[in-house]
Amino acid sequence: MTRISAFAGAVALGLTTAVVAQAQDLRAINAFPESFVFSREIAQPFAELVAEESDGAVTISFTGPDAVPPLEQFEPTQAGVFDILFAHPAYHAGTTPVGLAIDAIAADPAARREAGVIDYIDAHYQETQGMKLIAAPLTGSVGFRYYLRDPIEGTPAFEGRNIRGTVSYHPMIEALGGAGVVMGGGDVYSALQTGAIDGAAWGLTGALDFNWHEVAGYMADPGFGQVGLMIFMNLDAWNGLSDEARAAIERAAERLEADSVARFDVLATEERAALLELGMQVTEFAPEEAAQLETLWSNGVWQVAEGSAPEAVAGLRTLAQSAGLSD
């Protein structure tokens, strides 16, 4: 072998070694089952976008709620057991409620970033929780509805009913005459089946995956609010990445957010049609309550968030209001 050939081989070997050294598989915990719509349409596309943006140097491997229950996933990610967490921030509201406040902020990904909303929440998590907010993908221009065993009859709509919902729903549920019950989405089917709950608040997509049409005969109109799912990363793990890897993840996050609203609006329309075909019926709030749903939702979310972190949430609310993104 000539001296030049040997040198070229060494360079090639060195480059290959460098690429391998930079390649990294990130461990992620997902609050939702692998087959669930949020996993199919957010978690997996995000992993694909990260791999694409990093030319394969960064990959993501997901573990689901069978390994760690959804409401218990935040602390292991803080501790570094996982690098990434994909969940709704209401699932760790007892640790910090700041993330869940995004559900009271308009469903406009670009405007949220331009106004500094994402940066504000990210700074809070970095400073107080050792976590970084990577992305806040939305599940459509309208977020939620109620799924009920029995139709709405008069007002208040939920008089005497137990309704599943994370803590951010509770002020709204109580204003409508009901009692809020906290439980993960995977537990709702059996609770509806046995009558332990009379209904469940959930997004416009996902009830079909859970087969709730088998145990809840009605979906309530109109829908309301917006769903602020979030992808977080352990801050030490984030800081341990190369500049190139971090930039690739940020590009993937913005791409994910950019197309999430339109994509989920289509999915919500398709799911509604499928549920109706399977026998679920529509029940409607009385006009006077229907007109209040958005205000009840927004004020309730801010109330819950401000209750345990008043200063941090007040700053976020002021920021969102000044940008015209919230009441």
CSV table of C-alpha atoms in Angstrom, one decimal:
chain,number,residue,atom,x,y,z
A,1,MET,CA,0.0,0.0,0.0
A,2,THR,CA,1.4,3.4,-0.9
A,3,ARG,CA,1.9,6.1,1.7
A,4,ILE,CA,-0.9,8.1,0.0
A,5,SER,CA,-3.3,5.1,0.1
A,6,ALA,CA,-2.5,4.5,3.7
A,7,PHE,CA,-3.2,8.1,4.5
A,8,ALA,CA,-6.5,8.1,2.6
A,9,GLY,CA,-7.5,4.9,4.4
A,10,ALA,CA,-6.7,6.4,7.8
A,11,VAL,CA,-8.7,9.5,7.0
A,12,ALA,CA,-11.7,7.4,5.9
A,13,LEU,CA,-11.4,5.4,9.0
A,14,GLY,CA,-11.2,8.5,11.1
A,15,LEU,CA,-14.3,10.0,9.4
A,16,THR,CA,-16.2,6.8,9.9
A,17,THR,CA,-15.3,6.7,13.5
A,18,ALA,CA,-16.3,10.3,14.0
A,19,VAL,CA,-19.7,9.7,12.4
A,20,VAL,CA,-20.3,6.6,14.6
A,21,ALA,CA,-19.2,8.5,17.7
A,22,GLN,CA,-21.6,11.3,16.9
A,23,ALA,CA,-24.5,9.0,16.2
A,24,GLN,CA,-26.9,8.8,19.2
A,25,ASP,CA,-30.1,6.9,20.0
A,26,LEU,CA,-32.2,8.9,22.5
A,27,ARG,CA,-34.4,7.0,24.9
A,28,ALA,CA,-38.0,8.3,25.0
A,29,ILE,CA,-41.0,7.6,27.2
A,30,ASN,CA,-44.4,8.0,25.7
A,31,ALA,CA,-47.6,8.6,27.7
A,32,PHE,CA,-49.7,6.9,25.0
A,33,PRO,CA,-49.8,3.4,23.6
A,34,GLU,CA,-47.8,2.7,20.4
A,35,SER,CA,-51.0,2.2,18.3
A,36,PHE,CA,-52.7,5.4,19.7
A,37,VAL,CA,-53.3,8.3,17.4
A,38,PHE,CA,-51.0,10.7,19.3
A,39,SER,CA,-48.2,8.1,18.9
A,40,ARG,CA,-48.9,7.5,15.2
A,41,GLU,CA,-49.3,11.1,14.3
A,42,ILE,CA,-46.9,12.9,16.6
A,43,ALA,CA,-44.3,10.7,18.3
A,44,GLN,CA,-43.3,8.6,15.3
A,45,PRO,CA,-43.4,11.5,12.8
A,46,PHE,CA,-41.2,13.4,15.2
A,47,ALA,CA,-38.7,10.6,15.4
A,48,GLU,CA,-38.7,10.4,11.6
A,49,LEU,CA,-38.2,14.1,11.3
A,50,VAL,CA,-35.3,14.1,13.7
A,51,ALA,CA,-33.6,11.2,11.8
A,52,GLU,CA,-34.1,13.1,8.5
A,53,GLU,CA,-32.9,16.4,9.8
A,54,SER,CA,-29.8,14.9,11.4
A,55,ASP,CA,-29.0,12.6,8.4
A,56,GLY,CA,-29.5,9.6,10.7
A,57,ALA,CA,-27.1,10.8,13.3
A,58,VAL,CA,-29.8,11.1,16.0
A,59,THR,CA,-32.5,8.5,16.4
A,60,ILE,CA,-35.3,8.1,19.0
A,61,SER,CA,-36.5,4.8,20.6
A,62,PHE,CA,-39.8,5.0,22.4
A,63,THR,CA,-41.0,3.1,25.5
A,64,GLY,CA,-44.7,3.2,26.2
A,65,PRO,CA,-47.0,3.5,29.3
A,66,ASP,CA,-46.8,-0.2,29.9
A,67,ALA,CA,-43.3,0.5,31.3
A,68,VAL,CA,-44.1,3.6,33.3
A,69,PRO,CA,-47.7,4.9,33.9
A,70,PRO,CA,-48.5,8.2,32.2
A,71,LEU,CA,-48.8,10.2,35.4
A,72,GLU,CA,-45.5,8.9,36.7
A,73,GLN,CA,-43.2,9.6,33.7
A,74,PHE,CA,-41.9,13.1,34.4
A,75,GLU,CA,-39.6,12.3,37.3
A,76,PRO,CA,-37.8,9.4,35.6
A,77,THR,CA,-37.1,11.7,32.7
A,78,GLN,CA,-35.8,14.4,35.1
A,79,ALA,CA,-33.6,11.8,36.6
A,80,GLY,CA,-32.1,10.8,33.3
A,81,VAL,CA,-33.7,7.3,33.0
A,82,PHE,CA,-35.1,8.6,29.8
A,83,ASP,CA,-33.8,11.4,27.5
A,84,ILE,CA,-37.2,12.4,26.1
A,85,LEU,CA,-40.8,12.6,27.4
A,86,PHE,CA,-43.9,12.9,25.2
A,87,ALA,CA,-47.0,13.6,27.2
A,88,HIS,CA,-49.6,16.2,28.1
A,89,PRO,CA,-48.2,18.7,30.7
A,90,ALA,CA,-51.3,18.3,32.8
A,91,TYR,CA,-49.9,14.8,33.7
A,92,HIS,CA,-47.2,16.5,35.8
A,93,ALA,CA,-49.2,19.5,37.0
A,94,GLY,CA,-48.4,18.6,40.6
A,95,THR,CA,-44.8,19.3,39.9
A,96,THR,CA,-45.3,22.4,37.8
A,97,PRO,CA,-48.6,23.7,36.2
A,98,VAL,CA,-46.9,26.1,33.8
A,99,GLY,CA,-46.9,23.8,30.8
A,100,LEU,CA,-50.6,23.0,31.1
A,101,ALA,CA,-51.4,26.7,30.7
A,102,ILE,CA,-50.7,26.4,27.0
A,103,ASP,CA,-54.1,24.9,26.6
A,104,ALA,CA,-55.5,28.4,27.2
A,105,ILE,CA,-53.4,29.9,24.4
A,106,ALA,CA,-54.7,30.0,20.8
A,107,ALA,CA,-53.9,27.1,18.5
A,108,ASP,CA,-51.4,29.0,16.2
A,109,PRO,CA,-47.9,27.4,16.4
A,110,ALA,CA,-46.1,30.1,14.5
A,111,ALA,CA,-47.7,32.9,16.5
A,112,ARG,CA,-46.9,31.1,19.8
A,113,ARG,CA,-43.2,31.0,18.8
A,114,GLU,CA,-43.1,34.5,17.5
A,115,ALA,CA,-44.7,35.9,20.7
A,116,GLY,CA,-42.1,34.1,22.8
A,117,VAL,CA,-44.6,31.7,24.4
A,118,ILE,CA,-42.6,28.6,23.7
A,119,ASP,CA,-39.4,30.2,24.9
A,120,TYR,CA,-41.0,31.4,28.1
A,121,ILE,CA,-42.3,27.9,29.0
A,122,ASP,CA,-38.9,26.4,28.0
A,123,ALA,CA,-37.0,28.8,30.2
A,124,HIS,CA,-39.3,27.9,33.2
A,125,TYR,CA,-38.7,24.2,32.7
A,126,GLN,CA,-35.0,24.6,32.3
A,127,GLU,CA,-34.6,26.8,35.4
A,128,THR,CA,-36.9,24.9,37.7
A,129,GLN,CA,-37.2,21.3,36.5
A,130,GLY,CA,-34.0,20.5,34.6
A,131,MET,CA,-36.0,19.9,31.5
A,132,LYS,CA,-36.1,21.5,28.1
A,133,LEU,CA,-39.3,22.0,26.1
A,134,ILE,CA,-38.6,20.8,22.5
A,135,ALA,CA,-42.0,21.0,20.8
A,136,ALA,CA,-45.6,21.8,21.6
A,137,PRO,CA,-47.6,20.1,18.7
A,138,LEU,CA,-51.3,20.8,18.6
A,139,THR,CA,-54.1,18.3,17.8
A,140,GLY,CA,-56.2,20.6,15.6
A,141,SER,CA,-57.8,24.0,15.7
A,142,VAL,CA,-60.3,22.7,18.2
A,143,GLY,CA,-59.0,20.5,21.0
A,144,PHE,CA,-61.6,18.8,23.2
A,145,ARG,CA,-65.1,17.4,23.6
A,146,TYR,CA,-67.0,15.3,26.1
A,147,TYR,CA,-67.9,11.7,25.6
A,148,LEU,CA,-70.9,10.6,27.7
A,149,ARG,CA,-72.8,7.5,28.7
A,150,ASP,CA,-76.1,9.4,28.6
A,151,PRO,CA,-77.3,12.5,26.6
A,152,ILE,CA,-77.3,16.0,28.0
A,153,GLU,CA,-80.7,17.0,29.5
A,154,GLY,CA,-81.1,20.6,30.6
A,155,THR,CA,-78.7,22.7,32.6
A,156,PRO,CA,-76.3,22.4,34.2
A,157,ALA,CA,-75.3,19.7,31.7
A,158,PHE,CA,-73.3,17.6,34.1
A,159,GLU,CA,-75.6,17.8,37.2
A,160,GLY,CA,-74.7,14.8,39.4
A,161,ARG,CA,-72.2,13.3,36.9
A,162,ASN,CA,-68.6,12.1,37.5
A,163,ILE,CA,-66.5,13.2,34.5
A,164,ARG,CA,-63.0,12.1,33.7
A,165,GLY,CA,-60.5,14.9,33.2
A,166,THR,CA,-57.1,16.0,34.2
A,167,VAL,CA,-57.0,18.8,36.7
A,168,SER,CA,-57.1,21.5,34.0
A,169,TYR,CA,-60.7,20.4,33.2
A,170,HIS,CA,-62.0,20.5,36.7
A,171,PRO,CA,-63.1,24.1,37.0
A,172,MET,CA,-65.1,23.7,33.8
A,173,ILE,CA,-66.6,20.4,34.8
A,174,GLU,CA,-67.6,21.8,38.2
A,175,ALA,CA,-69.1,24.9,36.6
A,176,LEU,CA,-71.3,22.6,34.5
A,177,GLY,CA,-72.5,20.8,37.6
A,178,GLY,CA,-70.2,17.7,37.6
A,179,ALA,CA,-67.4,16.3,39.6
A,180,GLY,CA,-63.9,15.8,38.0
A,181,VAL,CA,-62.2,12.5,38.2
A,182,VAL,CA,-58.5,12.2,37.4
A,183,MET,CA,-57.4,9.1,35.5
A,184,GLY,CA,-55.3,8.1,32.5
A,185,GLY,CA,-57.0,7.6,29.1
A,186,GLY,CA,-56.3,3.8,29.2
A,187,ASP,CA,-58.5,3.5,32.3
A,188,VAL,CA,-61.5,5.3,30.9
A,189,TYR,CA,-63.1,2.3,29.0
A,190,SER,CA,-63.6,0.1,32.1
A,191,ALA,CA,-64.7,3.1,34.2
A,192,LEU,CA,-67.4,4.0,31.7
A,193,GLN,CA,-68.4,0.4,31.4
A,194,THR,CA,-68.9,0.0,35.1
A,195,GLY,CA,-70.5,3.4,35.6
A,196,ALA,CA,-67.6,4.6,37.9
A,197,ILE,CA,-67.7,7.7,35.6
A,198,ASP,CA,-70.5,9.1,33.5
A,199,GLY,CA,-68.3,10.6,30.9
A,200,ALA,CA,-64.8,11.7,29.8
A,201,ALA,CA,-63.2,14.8,28.5
A,202,TRP,CA,-60.8,14.0,25.7
A,203,GLY,CA,-59.5,15.3,22.4
A,204,LEU,CA,-61.4,15.1,19.1
A,205,THR,CA,-59.1,12.2,18.2
A,206,GLY,CA,-58.4,9.1,20.2
A,207,ALA,CA,-61.8,7.9,21.4
A,208,LEU,CA,-62.0,5.6,18.4
A,209,ASP,CA,-58.6,4.0,19.3
A,210,PHE,CA,-59.9,3.4,22.8
A,211,ASN,CA,-63.2,2.0,21.5
A,212,TRP,CA,-65.2,4.3,23.7
A,213,HIS,CA,-68.2,4.0,21.4
A,214,GLU,CA,-68.8,0.6,22.9
A,215,VAL,CA,-69.4,2.1,26.4
A,216,ALA,CA,-70.3,5.7,25.8
A,217,GLY,CA,-73.2,6.4,23.5
A,218,TYR,CA,-72.8,10.1,23.0
A,219,MET,CA,-70.4,12.8,21.9
A,220,ALA,CA,-71.2,16.3,23.1
A,221,ASP,CA,-71.2,19.3,20.8
A,222,PRO,CA,-69.7,21.9,20.5
A,223,GLY,CA,-66.0,21.1,21.0
A,224,PHE,CA,-63.8,23.6,22.8
A,225,GLY,CA,-60.2,24.7,23.6
A,226,GLN,CA,-57.0,23.3,22.3
A,227,VAL,CA,-54.7,20.4,23.2
A,228,GLY,CA,-51.1,21.3,24.1
A,229,LEU,CA,-49.2,18.1,23.9
A,230,MET,CA,-45.5,18.5,24.6
A,231,ILE,CA,-42.1,16.9,23.9
A,232,PHE,CA,-39.6,17.5,26.6
A,233,MET,CA,-35.9,16.5,27.0
A,234,ASN,CA,-33.8,16.0,30.0
A,235,LEU,CA,-31.6,19.1,30.1
A,236,ASP,CA,-28.3,17.3,30.8
A,237,ALA,CA,-29.0,15.0,27.8
A,238,TRP,CA,-29.9,18.1,25.7
A,239,ASN,CA,-26.7,19.9,26.7
A,240,GLY,CA,-24.7,16.8,26.0
A,241,LEU,CA,-25.7,16.8,22.3
A,242,SER,CA,-23.6,18.4,19.6
A,243,ASP,CA,-24.6,21.8,18.2
A,244,GLU,CA,-25.5,20.1,15.0
A,245,ALA,CA,-27.7,17.5,16.7
A,246,ARG,CA,-29.5,20.2,18.7
A,247,ALA,CA,-30.2,22.3,15.6
A,248,ALA,CA,-31.5,19.2,13.8
A,249,ILE,CA,-34.0,18.5,16.7
A,250,GLU,CA,-35.1,22.1,16.7
A,251,ARG,CA,-35.8,22.0,13.0
A,252,ALA,CA,-37.7,18.8,13.4
A,253,ALA,CA,-39.8,20.3,16.2
A,254,GLU,CA,-40.8,23.4,14.2
A,255,ARG,CA,-41.7,21.2,11.2
A,256,LEU,CA,-43.8,18.9,13.5
A,257,GLU,CA,-45.7,21.9,14.9
A,258,ALA,CA,-46.2,23.6,11.5
A,259,ASP,CA,-48.4,20.8,10.0
A,260,SER,CA,-50.0,19.4,13.2
A,261,VAL,CA,-53.2,21.6,13.2
A,262,ALA,CA,-54.3,20.9,9.6
A,263,ARG,CA,-53.4,17.2,9.9
A,264,PHE,CA,-55.4,16.7,13.1
A,265,ASP,CA,-58.4,18.7,11.8
A,266,VAL,CA,-58.6,16.1,9.0
A,267,LEU,CA,-58.2,13.2,11.4
A,268,ALA,CA,-60.9,14.7,13.7
A,269,THR,CA,-63.4,14.9,10.8
A,270,GLU,CA,-62.6,11.3,9.9
A,271,GLU,CA,-63.0,10.1,13.5
A,272,ARG,CA,-66.3,11.8,14.0
A,273,ALA,CA,-67.7,10.2,10.9
A,274,ALA,CA,-66.4,6.8,12.0
A,275,LEU,CA,-67.9,7.1,15.5
A,276,LEU,CA,-71.3,8.1,14.1
A,277,GLU,CA,-71.1,5.1,11.7
A,278,LEU,CA,-70.4,2.9,14.8
A,279,GLY,CA,-73.6,4.1,16.5
A,280,MET,CA,-72.4,7.0,18.7
A,281,GLN,CA,-74.9,9.9,18.7
A,282,VAL,CA,-74.5,13.6,19.1
A,283,THR,CA,-75.8,15.4,22.2
A,284,GLU,CA,-75.7,19.1,22.5
A,285,PHE,CA,-75.1,21.6,25.3
A,286,ALA,CA,-78.0,24.1,25.8
A,287,PRO,CA,-77.3,27.3,23.9
A,288,GLU,CA,-76.6,29.3,27.0
A,289,GLU,CA,-73.9,26.8,28.2
A,290,ALA,CA,-72.5,26.2,24.7
A,291,ALA,CA,-71.8,30.0,24.4
A,292,GLN,CA,-69.8,29.8,27.6
A,293,LEU,CA,-67.6,26.8,26.9
A,294,GLU,CA,-64.6,28.6,25.5
A,295,THR,CA,-64.5,31.1,28.4
A,296,LEU,CA,-65.1,28.3,31.0
A,297,TRP,CA,-62.3,26.3,29.5
A,298,SER,CA,-59.7,29.2,29.2
A,299,ASN,CA,-60.5,30.7,32.6
A,300,GLY,CA,-60.4,27.3,34.2
A,301,VAL,CA,-57.0,26.4,32.8
A,302,TRP,CA,-55.5,29.7,33.9
A,303,GLN,CA,-57.1,29.3,37.4
A,304,VAL,CA,-55.6,25.8,37.9
A,305,ALA,CA,-52.2,26.9,36.6
A,306,GLU,CA,-52.1,30.2,38.6
A,307,GLY,CA,-53.1,28.3,41.8
A,308,SER,CA,-49.7,26.8,42.4
A,309,ALA,CA,-47.4,29.0,40.4
A,310,PRO,CA,-49.0,32.4,40.3
A,311,GLU,CA,-46.0,34.5,39.4
A,312,ALA,CA,-44.7,32.3,36.6
A,313,VAL,CA,-48.1,31.7,35.1
A,314,ALA,CA,-49.1,35.4,35.4
A,315,GLY,CA,-46.0,36.3,33.3
A,316,LEU,CA,-47.1,33.7,30.7
A,317,ARG,CA,-50.6,35.0,30.6
A,318,THR,CA,-49.5,38.6,30.1
A,319,LEU,CA,-47.3,37.5,27.3
A,320,ALA,CA,-50.1,35.5,25.6
A,321,GLN,CA,-52.6,38.4,26.1
A,322,SER,CA,-50.3,41.0,24.7
A,323,ALA,CA,-50.0,38.9,21.5
A,324,GLY,CA,-53.8,38.5,21.3
A,325,LEU,CA,-53.5,34.7,21.9
A,326,SER,CA,-55.6,34.4,25.0
A,327,ASP,CA,-58.2,36.2,27.1
